[in-house]
Amino acid sequence: MDLINDRQAGVTEVLEREQSVEPAEETRLQGDWYVVHTYSGYENKIKVDLSKRVESMNMQDKIFEVIIPEEQEVEYKNGKRKVTNKRIFPGYVIVNMIMDDDSWYVVRHTPGVTGFVGSGSKPIPLHQEEIDKIRRQMGLMEKKTMIIDIEIGESIRVKTGPFANFEGVVRELLPEKGKIRVNISMFGRETPVELDYEQIEKI
C-alpha cells in the first residue's frame, strides 16, 4: 500500500513540475506568423519601432519576433565580388504573435504599418511550411542569387591562378557554382577550364 502511495505521489510531483513551465515559454509556442504590409523602404525602421513599442507596452507575452525576409545577392562586375542583402518581399515584415485586440492594435498602429495581410479585416497567419521556407531562404543564406556582367562569347583575361595572364573566351556560365567555363588558348589549342568569377576580367 505504501508503495502504491509513493508511486502516486511521484506521478503527482512530475505533473506539478510539468505544469510549472514558465508562462512565457508556453505562450511563445502558441504564436502564429502574420504578414504585415508597410511602406516600402521603411522595413528596418518599422522593425525597430515595433520592438520598442512591444517593450514599452509590456506586450512581450503576445508579440515575440519581427523579421524582414532577406537573401544574399552576389554580384560580379569586372571580376570583383559584391554581396548585398536583398528584400525577398519589399514592403512587408513578418511578425510572430498571438493575435488579439491588444496585440493587433500595437502592430497596426506602429508608424509606417498599413495593415495585415488577410481576408478583409481579419489577419490570416502563415502556414508553418510557408514560414519554414522563408526562414530557410533568409536564414541559412545557402541559396544566393548570382548577377554577373559577362556573357557567353566574350573575351576575358585570367588575373590569378595557374592560368594568370592567359586569355580566353567564355563558353558557359555556372552561377550555382560561382564559376564560368572558358576556352583558353594554350600551345596552339583551346583548353576548357573552370574559373571563379573573381579570377577573370573582361578585355
Coordinates of C-alpha atoms in Angstrom, one line a residue:
M1 CA 0.0 0.0 0.0
D2 CA 2.8 2.4 0.9
L3 CA 4.5 1.5 -2.5
I4 CA 1.3 2.5 -4.4
N5 CA 1.0 5.7 -2.4
D6 CA 4.7 6.5 -3.1
R7 CA 4.2 6.0 -6.9
Q8 CA 1.1 8.2 -6.9
A9 CA 3.0 10.9 -5.1
G10 CA 5.8 10.6 -7.6
V11 CA 3.4 10.9 -10.5
T12 CA 1.7 14.0 -8.9
E13 CA 5.2 15.6 -8.4
V14 CA 6.1 15.0 -12.1
L15 CA 2.8 16.5 -13.3
E16 CA 3.3 19.5 -11.0
R17 CA 6.8 20.1 -12.4
E18 CA 5.5 19.8 -16.0
Q19 CA 2.7 22.3 -15.2
S20 CA 5.2 24.8 -13.7
V21 CA 6.7 25.6 -17.1
E22 CA 7.4 29.3 -17.5
P23 CA 4.3 31.0 -18.9
A24 CA 6.3 32.9 -21.5
E25 CA 7.7 29.7 -22.9
E26 CA 4.2 28.2 -23.2
T27 CA 3.0 31.4 -24.9
R28 CA 5.9 31.5 -27.3
L29 CA 4.9 28.1 -28.7
Q30 CA 1.4 29.4 -29.3
G31 CA 2.3 32.3 -31.6
D32 CA 1.5 32.4 -35.3
W33 CA 3.3 34.3 -38.0
Y34 CA 1.5 37.2 -39.7
V35 CA 2.5 39.2 -42.8
V36 CA 2.3 42.9 -42.2
H37 CA 2.3 45.4 -45.0
T38 CA 4.5 48.5 -44.6
Y39 CA 5.7 51.5 -46.6
S40 CA 8.4 50.2 -48.9
G41 CA 11.9 51.2 -47.7
Y42 CA 10.8 51.6 -44.1
E43 CA 11.0 47.9 -43.1
N44 CA 14.1 48.3 -40.8
K45 CA 12.7 51.4 -39.1
I46 CA 9.3 49.6 -38.5
K47 CA 11.1 46.6 -37.0
V48 CA 13.0 48.8 -34.6
D49 CA 9.9 50.9 -33.7
L50 CA 7.6 47.9 -33.3
S51 CA 10.2 46.2 -31.0
K52 CA 10.3 49.4 -28.8
R53 CA 6.5 49.5 -28.7
V54 CA 6.3 45.9 -27.6
E55 CA 8.7 46.6 -24.8
S56 CA 7.2 49.9 -23.6
M57 CA 3.6 48.5 -23.7
N58 CA 4.6 45.2 -22.0
M59 CA 3.5 43.0 -24.9
Q60 CA 6.4 40.6 -24.8
D61 CA 4.0 37.8 -23.9
K62 CA 2.0 38.3 -27.1
I63 CA 4.4 39.7 -29.7
F64 CA 7.6 37.7 -29.9
E65 CA 9.6 38.4 -33.0
V66 CA 9.8 40.6 -36.1
I67 CA 11.7 39.5 -39.2
I68 CA 12.5 41.2 -42.5
P69 CA 12.8 38.4 -45.1
E70 CA 16.1 38.9 -47.0
E71 CA 18.5 36.8 -49.0
Q72 CA 22.0 37.4 -50.2
E73 CA 22.6 38.6 -53.7
V74 CA 26.1 38.1 -55.1
E75 CA 27.1 40.4 -58.0
Y76 CA 30.3 40.1 -60.1
K77 CA 31.4 43.1 -62.0
N78 CA 34.8 43.5 -63.7
G79 CA 36.0 40.4 -61.8
K80 CA 35.0 41.9 -58.4
R81 CA 32.6 40.2 -56.0
K82 CA 30.0 42.2 -54.1
V83 CA 27.5 40.8 -51.7
T84 CA 24.3 42.6 -50.7
N85 CA 21.2 41.7 -48.8
K86 CA 18.0 41.9 -51.0
R87 CA 14.5 42.0 -49.7
I88 CA 12.5 38.9 -50.6
F89 CA 9.2 40.7 -50.1
P90 CA 9.8 44.5 -50.3
G91 CA 7.2 46.4 -48.3
Y92 CA 6.5 43.6 -45.8
V93 CA 7.6 42.4 -42.4
I94 CA 6.6 39.2 -40.7
V95 CA 5.6 39.1 -37.0
N96 CA 5.3 36.2 -34.7
M97 CA 2.5 36.9 -32.3
I98 CA -0.7 35.8 -30.5
M99 CA -3.5 37.7 -32.3
D100 CA -6.0 39.5 -30.1
D101 CA -7.3 43.1 -30.0
D102 CA -4.3 44.4 -27.9
S103 CA -1.6 42.9 -30.0
W104 CA -3.4 43.8 -33.2
Y105 CA -3.5 47.4 -32.0
V106 CA 0.2 47.6 -31.1
V107 CA 1.3 46.3 -34.5
R108 CA -1.3 48.1 -36.7
H109 CA -0.7 51.5 -35.1
T110 CA 3.1 51.3 -35.4
P111 CA 4.0 54.3 -37.7
G112 CA 4.6 53.0 -41.3
V113 CA 2.4 49.9 -41.0
T114 CA -0.5 50.0 -43.4
G115 CA -2.2 46.8 -42.4
F116 CA -2.1 43.0 -42.1
V117 CA -2.4 40.6 -45.0
G118 CA -5.6 38.7 -44.8
S119 CA -9.2 38.4 -45.8
G120 CA -11.0 41.7 -45.3
S121 CA -10.2 43.0 -41.8
K122 CA -9.2 39.6 -40.5
P123 CA -5.4 38.8 -40.5
I124 CA -4.6 35.3 -41.7
P125 CA -1.5 33.5 -40.3
L126 CA 1.1 31.8 -42.5
H127 CA 1.2 28.0 -42.6
Q128 CA 4.1 26.5 -40.9
E129 CA 5.6 25.2 -44.1
E130 CA 5.5 28.8 -45.5
I131 CA 7.4 30.3 -42.7
D132 CA 9.9 27.4 -42.7
K133 CA 10.5 28.1 -46.4
I134 CA 11.1 31.8 -45.7
R135 CA 13.4 31.1 -42.8
R136 CA 15.5 28.7 -44.9
Q137 CA 15.7 31.2 -47.7
M138 CA 16.8 34.1 -45.5
G139 CA 18.4 32.4 -42.5
L140 CA 20.7 29.8 -44.0
M141 CA 21.9 32.1 -46.8
E142 CA 22.9 29.0 -48.7
K143 CA 21.0 29.9 -51.8
K144 CA 22.5 33.1 -53.4
T145 CA 21.4 35.0 -56.4
M146 CA 24.2 35.5 -58.8
I147 CA 24.4 38.6 -61.0
I148 CA 27.3 39.0 -63.4
D149 CA 28.1 41.5 -66.2
I150 CA 29.6 39.0 -68.6
E151 CA 28.1 37.0 -71.4
I152 CA 28.9 33.8 -73.4
G153 CA 31.2 34.6 -76.2
E154 CA 33.0 37.5 -74.5
S155 CA 36.8 37.6 -74.3
I156 CA 38.4 37.6 -70.9
R157 CA 41.8 37.7 -69.3
V158 CA 42.7 35.5 -66.3
K159 CA 44.1 37.5 -63.4
T160 CA 45.1 34.9 -60.8
G161 CA 45.9 31.2 -60.5
P162 CA 47.9 28.9 -62.7
F163 CA 46.3 30.4 -65.9
A164 CA 47.2 34.0 -64.9
N165 CA 47.7 36.3 -68.0
F166 CA 46.1 33.8 -70.4
E167 CA 43.2 35.0 -72.5
G168 CA 40.1 33.1 -73.4
V169 CA 36.5 33.1 -74.5
V170 CA 33.6 32.5 -72.2
R171 CA 31.7 29.3 -73.2
E172 CA 29.4 28.7 -70.2
L173 CA 28.1 30.4 -67.1
L174 CA 27.8 28.4 -63.9
P175 CA 26.2 30.7 -61.4
E176 CA 25.2 27.9 -59.0
K177 CA 28.9 27.2 -58.5
G178 CA 30.1 30.8 -58.8
K179 CA 32.2 29.9 -61.8
I180 CA 32.5 30.2 -65.6
R181 CA 33.8 27.8 -68.2
V182 CA 36.3 29.3 -70.5
N183 CA 38.3 28.1 -73.5
I184 CA 41.9 29.2 -73.1
S185 CA 44.4 29.1 -76.0
M186 CA 47.4 27.0 -74.8
F187 CA 50.1 25.5 -77.0
G188 CA 48.2 26.1 -80.2
R189 CA 45.0 24.5 -79.0
E190 CA 41.9 25.6 -76.9
T191 CA 41.7 24.1 -73.5
P192 CA 38.4 24.3 -71.5
V193 CA 38.9 25.3 -67.8
E194 CA 36.6 26.4 -65.0
L195 CA 37.4 29.6 -63.2
D196 CA 36.0 31.6 -60.4
Y197 CA 34.4 34.9 -61.3
E198 CA 37.0 36.8 -59.2
Q199 CA 39.8 35.3 -61.3
I200 CA 38.8 37.0 -64.6
E201 CA 38.3 40.4 -66.2
K202 CA 36.8 41.4 -69.5
I203 CA 39.2 42.5 -72.2

